[in-house]
Amino acid sequence: MADTAHPLQEDTPVLPSSFRKLSPREKRRILESLLELSPQEMQASAPAEEMVDLADVMVESAVGVMPVPLGIATGIRIDGIRTNIPMAVEEPSVVAAATFAGQLISRGGGGFETAGTGQVMTAQIAIDDTGPGAVEAVQKAERDLHRELTGILQPMTARGGGYRGIEATVLPDSGLFVVYLHVDTCDAMGANLINTAAEALRSPLERITGGTVLMAILTNGAPRRRSRASFSIPVEKLARGTYDGPTMAKRIVRANEFAHTDRLRAVTHNKGIMNGITALATATGNDTRAIEAAVHAWAARDGEYRALTDYRVQDGCLEGSLELPLAMGTVGGAVGFHPVSSFALKVLFMDSSVEPSASRLQRVAAALGLAQNFAAISALVSEGIQHGHMRRHARRLAWKAGARHQEIQDLADRIWNAGKFNLEAAQTLLATLRRES
Ligand code: MEV
């Protein structure tokens, strides 16, 4: 496949070479005139001056922000606690689906039960050209290596986390010698801390093994930081459309089998789970790329990419479960620093009986992912998903046609009733609506 490079057209706008060095405001002025940006495009990308300043300290060459809708999936019982889950996502049906499934499972089945394996993150220090006996040498030096990290890990140790051990192995295919450093990072995702600790071991490990360090970095795989959510609901509560409850339960189990035995279906099935988890991660300022990389690697852990969920019918109930690695924090990085992240965390930890913690956030994320998947496959094996999607699409179309405030729902209803989902028809319907009111 050839990718053809073509010369710039005469009228192609070009950013000045000094662009990177300009202030965000200067950059925005240049873009506004060069690209003829509309007042709406300008305003929406910088709703407040302060947000542009914040963007500027968060990333290089900032020119504004991308406001994504922030919604709340309300009233979902997780470990007996009614939980409101903040979600930042652009896809219309995601928050509604999570709320629907979460409330159905909460009312009909008592809600979700969750568990976690703890907050241990792992770093890898890869070393080349090690001499014989390097594994034993590292094992023998473990106390000294631990001592090297005392200062760096002290704040975590003081909170009950910190050092959790070192292991070493030789990778058979590459011959690389790898040291694994395990650290409990408590309520932080922990990337900065564990990378600092791993780098501090470079010289000591070269001395001990006689090799040369290739790199030292955390693994986003987070295999020791897994969360699990499950639910059980009497099958009769699942009746939907023309399907009775037991039939729905059987169809949900078959849908899950489909995603366990077909890679292409597994991708979409797991994407539905991540609709919820990524939305919560975005709302709380967590690293969505790290979470998604870990989750998909976990889905392929036996060599085949599979569904992350399990469903079965047992004693008249549909039982669903989901287990996956989730490295999320309630402190550190953008979490708590970005004002929308602290807003979202206040929503999540609204119930004063719940102590804010990364463990709770991760377990809520697992429950949300399971709710999201249950909503998706329940719709897919009954009326399909397009019905719900089109109802929400009508609201977007109403906005695009120019409707605002109360007009949006009124016009969406008219679009839906007319069954005409195009802009021209929506504009005509809006003109009629305005004439009549
Ligand atoms: C759409 O965002 C997600 C679904 O495709 C998930 C699924 O197919 O399971 C509905």
Short mmCIF file of C-alpha atoms and ligand atoms in Angstrom, two decimals:
data_model
loop_
_atom_site.label_atom_id
_atom_site.label_comp_id
_atom_site.label_asym_id
_atom_site.label_seq_id
_atom_site.Cartn_x
_atom_site.Cartn_y
_atom_site.Cartn_z
CA MET A 1 0.00 0.00 0.00
CA ALA A 2 1.63 3.27 -1.13
CA ASP A 3 1.14 6.42 0.93
CA THR A 4 1.57 9.27 -1.54
CA ALA A 5 3.18 12.47 -0.29
CA HIS A 6 1.83 15.43 -2.22
CA PRO A 7 3.04 19.03 -2.31
CA LEU A 8 1.11 21.69 -0.37
CA GLN A 9 -1.46 23.62 -2.38
CA GLU A 10 -0.79 27.38 -2.63
CA ASP A 11 -3.72 28.19 -0.37
CA THR A 12 -2.92 25.55 2.29
CA PRO A 13 -2.72 27.33 5.67
CA VAL A 14 0.68 26.94 7.33
CA LEU A 15 1.44 27.46 11.02
CA PRO A 16 4.38 29.82 11.69
CA SER A 17 7.60 28.05 12.68
CA SER A 18 7.51 29.82 16.07
CA PHE A 19 4.00 28.44 16.80
CA ARG A 20 5.17 26.09 19.54
CA LYS A 21 6.73 28.96 21.49
CA LEU A 22 3.67 31.24 21.44
CA SER A 23 1.26 31.59 24.36
CA PRO A 24 -2.01 29.61 24.10
CA ARG A 25 -3.89 32.86 23.42
CA GLU A 26 -1.57 33.81 20.56
CA LYS A 27 -1.84 30.31 19.14
CA ARG A 28 -5.62 30.51 19.29
CA ARG A 29 -5.66 33.89 17.52
CA ILE A 30 -3.55 32.48 14.68
CA LEU A 31 -5.75 29.40 14.34
CA GLU A 32 -8.91 31.50 14.43
CA SER A 33 -7.89 33.62 11.47
CA LEU A 34 -6.04 30.90 9.53
CA LEU A 35 -8.85 28.34 9.77
CA GLU A 36 -11.73 30.82 9.93
CA LEU A 37 -12.94 29.19 13.14
CA SER A 38 -16.51 30.04 14.09
CA PRO A 39 -17.36 31.82 17.39
CA GLN A 40 -18.88 28.52 18.54
CA GLU A 41 -15.68 26.58 17.77
CA MET A 42 -13.60 29.22 19.55
CA GLN A 43 -15.82 29.35 22.61
CA ALA A 44 -16.31 25.61 22.99
CA SER A 45 -12.56 24.94 22.88
CA ALA A 46 -11.90 27.54 25.61
CA PRO A 47 -15.04 27.82 27.80
CA ALA A 48 -13.00 29.65 30.46
CA GLU A 49 -9.61 31.40 30.39
CA GLU A 50 -8.55 29.35 33.38
CA MET A 51 -9.12 26.09 31.51
CA VAL A 52 -6.71 27.20 28.79
CA ASP A 53 -4.08 27.98 31.43
CA LEU A 54 -4.68 24.58 32.97
CA ALA A 55 -4.32 22.89 29.56
CA ASP A 56 -1.08 24.81 29.08
CA VAL A 57 0.46 23.40 32.24
CA MET A 58 -0.80 19.91 31.47
CA VAL A 59 0.45 19.46 27.88
CA GLU A 60 2.89 20.99 25.42
CA SER A 61 1.58 23.40 22.78
CA ALA A 62 -1.92 23.63 24.27
CA VAL A 63 -4.54 25.54 22.27
CA GLY A 64 -7.66 24.79 24.31
CA VAL A 65 -9.68 21.96 25.78
CA MET A 66 -11.99 19.30 24.39
CA PRO A 67 -15.07 19.28 26.64
CA VAL A 68 -16.60 15.81 26.71
CA PRO A 69 -20.05 15.35 28.30
CA LEU A 70 -19.93 14.40 31.98
CA GLY A 71 -22.88 12.27 33.09
CA ILE A 72 -23.76 10.23 36.17
CA ALA A 73 -25.02 6.65 36.26
CA THR A 74 -27.13 6.86 39.39
CA GLY A 75 -28.27 4.55 42.16
CA ILE A 76 -26.18 1.42 41.46
CA ARG A 77 -25.74 -0.84 44.50
CA ILE A 78 -22.13 -1.93 44.84
CA ASP A 79 -21.23 -3.93 47.97
CA GLY A 80 -24.48 -2.75 49.53
CA ILE A 81 -23.81 0.95 48.89
CA ARG A 82 -25.92 3.04 46.50
CA THR A 83 -23.27 4.45 44.21
CA ASN A 84 -23.41 7.32 41.70
CA ILE A 85 -20.81 6.87 39.01
CA PRO A 86 -19.40 9.86 37.07
CA MET A 87 -18.78 9.11 33.41
CA ALA A 88 -17.15 11.30 30.75
CA VAL A 89 -18.00 9.99 27.31
CA GLU A 90 -19.13 11.22 23.90
CA GLU A 91 -21.23 8.17 22.90
CA PRO A 92 -24.95 8.87 23.45
CA SER A 93 -26.18 5.57 24.93
CA VAL A 94 -23.38 4.72 27.37
CA VAL A 95 -24.56 6.47 30.56
CA ALA A 96 -28.20 5.48 29.95
CA ALA A 97 -27.24 1.81 29.39
CA ALA A 98 -25.12 1.67 32.56
CA THR A 99 -27.89 3.25 34.63
CA PHE A 100 -30.54 0.93 33.20
CA ALA A 101 -28.52 -2.27 33.78
CA GLY A 102 -27.09 -1.10 37.11
CA GLN A 103 -30.53 -0.32 38.51
CA LEU A 104 -32.08 -3.52 37.15
CA ILE A 105 -29.37 -5.60 38.84
CA SER A 106 -29.60 -3.48 42.01
CA ARG A 107 -33.40 -3.83 42.35
CA GLY A 108 -33.79 -7.34 40.98
CA GLY A 109 -30.62 -8.99 42.26
CA GLY A 110 -29.36 -6.95 45.22
CA GLY A 111 -26.58 -5.29 43.25
CA PHE A 112 -22.93 -6.08 42.63
CA GLU A 113 -20.39 -7.76 44.88
CA THR A 114 -16.76 -6.81 44.35
CA ALA A 115 -13.26 -7.85 45.42
CA GLY A 116 -9.68 -6.81 44.64
CA THR A 117 -6.21 -8.34 44.77
CA GLY A 118 -4.52 -5.22 46.20
CA GLN A 119 -2.58 -2.29 44.81
CA VAL A 120 0.72 -3.84 43.78
CA MET A 121 2.39 -2.37 40.69
CA THR A 122 5.36 -4.00 39.02
CA ALA A 123 8.38 -2.50 37.26
CA GLN A 124 10.72 -4.35 34.91
CA ILE A 125 14.44 -3.75 34.74
CA ALA A 126 15.80 -5.48 31.63
CA ILE A 127 19.53 -6.25 31.67
CA ASP A 128 21.79 -7.48 28.86
CA ASP A 129 25.06 -9.40 29.05
CA THR A 130 24.62 -10.72 32.59
CA GLY A 131 27.08 -13.36 33.76
CA PRO A 132 26.16 -16.84 35.04
CA GLY A 133 24.41 -17.04 38.40
CA ALA A 134 22.76 -13.60 38.02
CA VAL A 135 19.38 -14.84 39.30
CA GLU A 136 20.96 -16.17 42.49
CA ALA A 137 23.05 -12.99 42.86
CA VAL A 138 19.91 -10.82 42.76
CA GLN A 139 18.13 -13.10 45.23
CA LYS A 140 21.12 -12.88 47.59
CA ALA A 141 21.25 -9.08 47.30
CA GLU A 142 17.53 -8.58 47.92
CA ARG A 143 17.96 -6.92 51.34
CA ASP A 144 20.49 -4.43 49.93
CA LEU A 145 18.25 -3.63 46.96
CA HIS A 146 15.33 -3.10 49.32
CA ARG A 147 17.51 -0.78 51.42
CA GLU A 148 18.39 1.28 48.30
CA LEU A 149 14.68 2.06 47.94
CA THR A 150 13.92 2.97 51.56
CA GLY A 151 13.95 6.76 51.00
CA ILE A 152 12.04 6.72 47.72
CA LEU A 153 9.33 4.40 49.02
CA GLN A 154 9.10 5.96 52.49
CA PRO A 155 5.87 7.96 51.80
CA MET A 156 4.15 4.78 50.56
CA THR A 157 5.55 2.68 53.39
CA ALA A 158 4.13 5.23 55.84
CA ARG A 159 0.69 4.71 54.29
CA GLY A 160 0.89 0.92 54.63
CA GLY A 161 2.21 0.26 51.12
CA GLY A 162 5.73 0.27 49.72
CA TYR A 163 8.17 -2.53 48.89
CA ARG A 164 6.62 -5.93 48.13
CA GLY A 165 9.55 -7.90 46.73
CA ILE A 166 11.92 -8.53 43.84
CA GLU A 167 12.07 -11.47 41.41
CA ALA A 168 14.41 -12.23 38.53
CA THR A 169 14.25 -14.40 35.45
CA VAL A 170 15.87 -14.93 32.06
CA LEU A 171 13.57 -14.58 29.03
CA PRO A 172 14.12 -17.72 26.95
CA ASP A 173 13.49 -16.13 23.54
CA SER A 174 15.70 -13.02 23.88
CA GLY A 175 18.10 -14.10 26.61
CA LEU A 176 17.36 -10.83 28.41
CA PHE A 177 17.67 -10.89 32.18
CA VAL A 178 14.65 -9.23 33.79
CA VAL A 179 14.23 -8.07 37.37
CA TYR A 180 10.66 -7.50 38.57
CA LEU A 181 10.18 -4.95 41.34
CA HIS A 182 6.81 -5.07 43.16
CA VAL A 183 5.53 -2.01 45.05
CA ASP A 184 2.19 -1.36 46.74
CA THR A 185 1.33 2.16 45.57
CA CYS A 186 -1.78 2.54 47.80
CA ASP A 187 -4.21 5.14 46.40
CA ALA A 188 -1.95 6.32 43.57
CA MET A 189 -1.80 4.68 40.16
CA GLY A 190 1.88 4.82 41.01
CA ALA A 191 3.64 5.18 37.63
CA ASN A 192 5.95 7.99 38.77
CA LEU A 193 6.89 6.38 42.03
CA ILE A 194 7.61 2.94 40.64
CA ASN A 195 9.56 4.31 37.66
CA THR A 196 11.71 6.36 40.06
CA ALA A 197 12.29 3.28 42.19
CA ALA A 198 13.13 1.11 39.16
CA GLU A 199 15.63 3.68 37.86
CA ALA A 200 17.27 3.85 41.28
CA LEU A 201 18.09 0.14 40.94
CA ARG A 202 19.91 0.49 37.60
CA SER A 203 23.45 0.91 38.99
CA PRO A 204 23.10 -1.52 41.90
CA LEU A 205 21.74 -4.17 39.52
CA GLU A 206 24.56 -3.64 37.00
CA ARG A 207 27.02 -4.10 39.87
CA ILE A 208 25.29 -7.24 41.15
CA THR A 209 24.70 -8.94 37.78
CA GLY A 210 27.73 -7.68 35.84
CA GLY A 211 25.36 -6.76 32.99
CA THR A 212 24.21 -3.55 31.30
CA VAL A 213 20.71 -2.18 31.95
CA LEU A 214 18.67 -1.83 28.77
CA MET A 215 15.70 -0.11 30.38
CA ALA A 216 13.75 0.30 33.62
CA ILE A 217 9.99 0.94 33.43
CA LEU A 218 6.73 -0.16 35.02
CA THR A 219 4.56 -2.69 33.26
CA ASN A 220 1.11 -1.31 32.55
CA GLY A 221 -0.04 -4.93 32.59
CA ALA A 222 -0.67 -4.56 36.36
CA PRO A 223 -1.14 -8.33 36.86
CA ARG A 224 -1.23 -7.96 40.66
CA ARG A 225 -3.81 -5.19 40.67
CA ARG A 226 -6.97 -6.95 39.58
CA SER A 227 -10.57 -6.20 40.46
CA ARG A 228 -13.58 -8.45 40.27
CA ALA A 229 -17.32 -7.74 40.16
CA SER A 230 -20.21 -10.19 40.08
CA PHE A 231 -23.99 -10.28 40.37
CA SER A 232 -26.78 -12.80 40.53
CA ILE A 233 -30.34 -12.05 39.43
CA PRO A 234 -33.41 -14.31 39.27
CA VAL A 235 -34.00 -15.16 35.60
CA GLU A 236 -37.65 -14.05 35.70
CA LYS A 237 -36.48 -10.46 36.23
CA LEU A 238 -34.86 -10.52 32.79
CA ALA A 239 -38.03 -10.71 30.64
CA ARG A 240 -37.74 -8.31 27.74
CA GLY A 241 -39.95 -7.65 24.71
CA THR A 242 -41.26 -10.96 23.42
CA TYR A 243 -38.69 -12.99 25.39
CA ASP A 244 -39.50 -14.42 28.81
CA GLY A 245 -36.86 -14.31 31.58
CA PRO A 246 -35.44 -17.87 31.25
CA THR A 247 -35.10 -17.42 27.47
CA MET A 248 -33.31 -14.09 27.94
CA ALA A 249 -30.91 -15.70 30.44
CA LYS A 250 -30.08 -18.49 27.94
CA ARG A 251 -29.56 -15.98 25.15
CA ILE A 252 -27.21 -13.87 27.33
CA VAL A 253 -25.14 -16.97 28.16
CA ARG A 254 -24.98 -17.84 24.43
CA ALA A 255 -23.92 -14.27 23.59
CA ASN A 256 -21.07 -14.64 26.06
CA GLU A 257 -20.10 -18.01 24.53
CA PHE A 258 -20.02 -16.31 21.13
CA ALA A 259 -17.50 -13.77 22.50
CA HIS A 260 -15.42 -16.53 24.14
CA THR A 261 -15.12 -18.48 20.91
CA ASP A 262 -14.77 -15.77 18.26
CA ARG A 263 -12.04 -13.13 18.39
CA LEU A 264 -13.86 -10.55 16.27
CA ARG A 265 -16.92 -10.70 18.50
CA ALA A 266 -14.70 -10.63 21.64
CA VAL A 267 -13.23 -7.28 20.54
CA THR A 268 -16.67 -5.65 20.35
CA HIS A 269 -17.90 -7.36 23.51
CA ASN A 270 -14.87 -6.04 25.44
CA LYS A 271 -15.21 -2.61 23.81
CA GLY A 272 -18.67 -2.46 25.40
CA ILE A 273 -17.15 -3.21 28.83
CA MET A 274 -14.58 -0.45 28.27
CA ASN A 275 -17.35 2.02 27.34
CA GLY A 276 -18.05 2.18 31.07
CA ILE A 277 -14.56 1.77 32.49
CA THR A 278 -12.91 4.30 30.18
CA ALA A 279 -15.70 6.82 30.84
CA LEU A 280 -15.11 6.55 34.61
CA ALA A 281 -11.34 6.73 34.10
CA THR A 282 -11.70 9.85 31.93
CA ALA A 283 -14.04 11.55 34.41
CA THR A 284 -11.64 10.94 37.29
CA GLY A 285 -8.50 11.96 35.34
CA ASN A 286 -7.01 8.46 35.20
CA ASP A 287 -4.76 7.15 32.42
CA THR A 288 -7.18 5.51 30.00
CA ARG A 289 -4.44 4.25 27.65
CA ALA A 290 -2.71 2.36 30.45
CA ILE A 291 -5.97 0.80 31.59
CA GLU A 292 -7.01 -0.28 28.09
CA ALA A 293 -3.60 -1.76 27.24
CA ALA A 294 -3.71 -3.83 30.44
CA VAL A 295 -7.25 -4.99 29.92
CA HIS A 296 -6.73 -6.17 26.34
CA ALA A 297 -3.49 -7.97 27.26
CA TRP A 298 -5.41 -9.69 30.08
CA ALA A 299 -8.13 -10.70 27.61
CA ALA A 300 -5.45 -12.49 25.56
CA ARG A 301 -3.60 -14.08 28.50
CA ASP A 302 -4.12 -17.68 27.34
CA GLY A 303 -2.86 -16.86 23.83
CA GLU A 304 -6.31 -16.19 22.35
CA TYR A 305 -8.19 -12.89 22.68
CA ARG A 306 -11.44 -13.63 24.56
CA ALA A 307 -14.42 -12.09 26.31
CA LEU A 308 -13.58 -10.76 29.77
CA THR A 309 -16.96 -11.67 31.27
CA ASP A 310 -18.48 -14.95 32.39
CA TYR A 311 -22.19 -15.78 32.63
CA ARG A 312 -24.04 -18.89 33.70
CA VAL A 313 -27.49 -19.89 34.89
CA GLN A 314 -27.44 -21.43 38.36
CA ASP A 315 -30.43 -22.29 40.61
CA GLY A 316 -32.83 -20.10 38.65
CA CYS A 317 -30.50 -17.08 38.60
CA LEU A 318 -28.32 -15.53 35.93
CA GLU A 319 -24.84 -15.05 37.39
CA GLY A 320 -22.44 -12.61 35.74
CA SER A 321 -18.84 -11.81 36.60
CA LEU A 322 -15.91 -9.79 35.34
CA GLU A 323 -12.29 -9.80 36.49
CA LEU A 324 -9.59 -7.57 35.03
CA PRO A 325 -6.46 -5.57 35.90
CA LEU A 326 -7.24 -1.95 36.76
CA ALA A 327 -4.52 0.46 37.85
CA MET A 328 -6.43 3.57 38.87
CA GLY A 329 -5.70 6.24 41.45
CA THR A 330 -7.62 8.66 43.62
CA VAL A 331 -4.50 10.80 44.02
CA GLY A 332 -1.51 11.69 41.83
CA GLY A 333 -1.09 12.78 38.21
CA ALA A 334 -4.15 14.52 36.76
CA VAL A 335 -6.35 12.92 39.43
CA GLY A 336 -7.50 15.51 41.91
CA PHE A 337 -5.35 18.12 40.09
CA HIS A 338 -7.80 18.65 37.24
CA PRO A 339 -10.89 20.34 38.77
CA VAL A 340 -13.27 18.09 36.83
CA SER A 341 -11.48 15.06 38.24
CA SER A 342 -12.01 16.29 41.82
CA PHE A 343 -15.66 17.06 40.95
CA ALA A 344 -16.08 13.49 39.66
CA LEU A 345 -14.42 11.97 42.74
CA LYS A 346 -16.78 13.96 44.99
CA VAL A 347 -19.72 12.47 43.08
CA LEU A 348 -18.32 8.94 43.35
CA PHE A 349 -17.59 9.23 47.07
CA MET A 350 -20.76 11.15 47.92
CA ASP A 351 -21.76 8.53 50.51
CA SER A 352 -19.85 9.52 53.64
CA SER A 353 -19.68 5.89 54.79
CA VAL A 354 -17.27 5.14 51.93
CA GLU A 355 -13.64 6.10 52.41
CA PRO A 356 -12.25 7.39 49.08
CA SER A 357 -9.68 4.86 47.88
CA ALA A 358 -8.19 3.53 44.67
CA SER A 359 -9.40 0.07 45.64
CA ARG A 360 -13.03 1.24 45.78
CA LEU A 361 -12.64 3.20 42.51
CA GLN A 362 -11.25 0.11 40.73
CA ARG A 363 -13.97 -2.17 42.10
CA VAL A 364 -16.67 0.32 41.04
CA ALA A 365 -15.05 0.38 37.59
CA ALA A 366 -15.28 -3.42 37.39
CA ALA A 367 -18.97 -3.34 38.41
CA LEU A 368 -19.63 -0.58 35.88
CA GLY A 369 -17.91 -2.57 33.10
CA LEU A 370 -20.04 -5.59 33.93
CA ALA A 371 -23.25 -3.48 34.00
CA GLN A 372 -22.31 -1.97 30.65
CA ASN A 373 -21.73 -5.39 29.11
CA PHE A 374 -24.96 -6.80 30.55
CA ALA A 375 -26.87 -3.83 29.08
CA ALA A 376 -25.27 -4.28 25.65
CA ILE A 377 -25.78 -8.02 25.29
CA SER A 378 -29.29 -7.90 26.77
CA ALA A 379 -30.24 -5.40 24.05
CA LEU A 380 -28.36 -7.29 21.33
CA VAL A 381 -30.12 -10.61 22.04
CA SER A 382 -33.56 -8.94 22.23
CA GLU A 383 -34.63 -5.85 20.26
CA GLY A 384 -31.09 -4.90 19.10
CA ILE A 385 -29.27 -1.67 19.89
CA GLN A 386 -30.36 0.55 17.03
CA HIS A 387 -33.77 1.32 18.55
CA GLY A 388 -32.26 3.08 21.59
CA HIS A 389 -29.48 4.63 19.52
CA MET A 390 -31.89 6.27 17.07
CA ARG A 391 -33.92 7.86 19.87
CA ARG A 392 -30.75 9.55 21.14
CA HIS A 393 -29.58 10.32 17.63
CA ALA A 394 -32.80 12.32 17.19
CA ARG A 395 -31.69 14.64 20.03
CA ARG A 396 -28.31 15.24 18.38
CA LEU A 397 -29.99 15.94 15.08
CA ALA A 398 -32.33 18.41 16.80
CA TRP A 399 -29.31 20.27 18.18
CA LYS A 400 -27.62 20.27 14.77
CA ALA A 401 -30.80 21.66 13.18
CA GLY A 402 -30.61 24.63 15.57
CA ALA A 403 -32.97 23.63 18.41
CA ARG A 404 -31.98 24.80 21.88
CA HIS A 405 -33.27 24.28 25.43
CA GLN A 406 -36.81 22.79 25.58
CA GLU A 407 -37.01 22.78 21.77
CA ILE A 408 -34.44 19.95 21.66
CA GLN A 409 -36.71 17.30 23.18
CA ASP A 410 -39.80 18.61 21.35
CA LEU A 411 -38.01 18.48 18.01
CA ALA A 412 -36.41 15.08 18.80
CA ASP A 413 -39.91 13.69 19.45
CA ARG A 414 -41.14 15.06 16.12
CA ILE A 415 -38.09 13.62 14.28
CA TRP A 416 -38.73 10.25 15.95
CA ASN A 417 -42.43 10.25 15.13
CA ALA A 418 -41.77 11.28 11.52
CA GLY A 419 -38.99 8.65 11.25
CA LYS A 420 -36.92 11.12 9.19
CA PHE A 421 -33.34 11.18 10.45
CA ASN A 422 -31.74 13.77 8.20
CA LEU A 423 -30.78 17.40 8.74
CA GLU A 424 -33.04 18.89 6.08
CA ALA A 425 -36.12 17.15 7.49
CA ALA A 426 -35.11 18.20 11.02
CA GLN A 427 -34.80 21.86 9.95
CA THR A 428 -38.23 21.76 8.31
CA LEU A 429 -39.72 20.20 11.44
CA LEU A 430 -38.03 22.88 13.58
CA ALA A 431 -39.54 25.67 11.43
CA THR A 432 -43.00 24.08 11.91
CA LEU A 433 -42.40 23.70 15.65
CA ARG A 434 -41.47 27.39 15.96
CA ARG A 435 -44.46 28.49 13.90
CA GLU A 436 -46.79 26.51 16.13
CA SER A 437 -45.44 27.70 19.45
C1 MEV B 1 -21.25 -0.01 21.43
O1 MEV B 1 -20.50 1.10 21.86
C2 MEV B 1 -20.93 -1.22 22.29
C3 MEV B 1 -21.55 -2.54 21.81
O2 MEV B 1 -21.19 -2.78 20.46
C4 MEV B 1 -21.00 -3.62 22.72
C5 MEV B 1 -21.36 -5.02 22.28
O3 MEV B 1 -21.55 -5.28 21.07
O4 MEV B 1 -21.34 -5.90 23.17
C6 MEV B 1 -23.06 -2.48 21.87
#
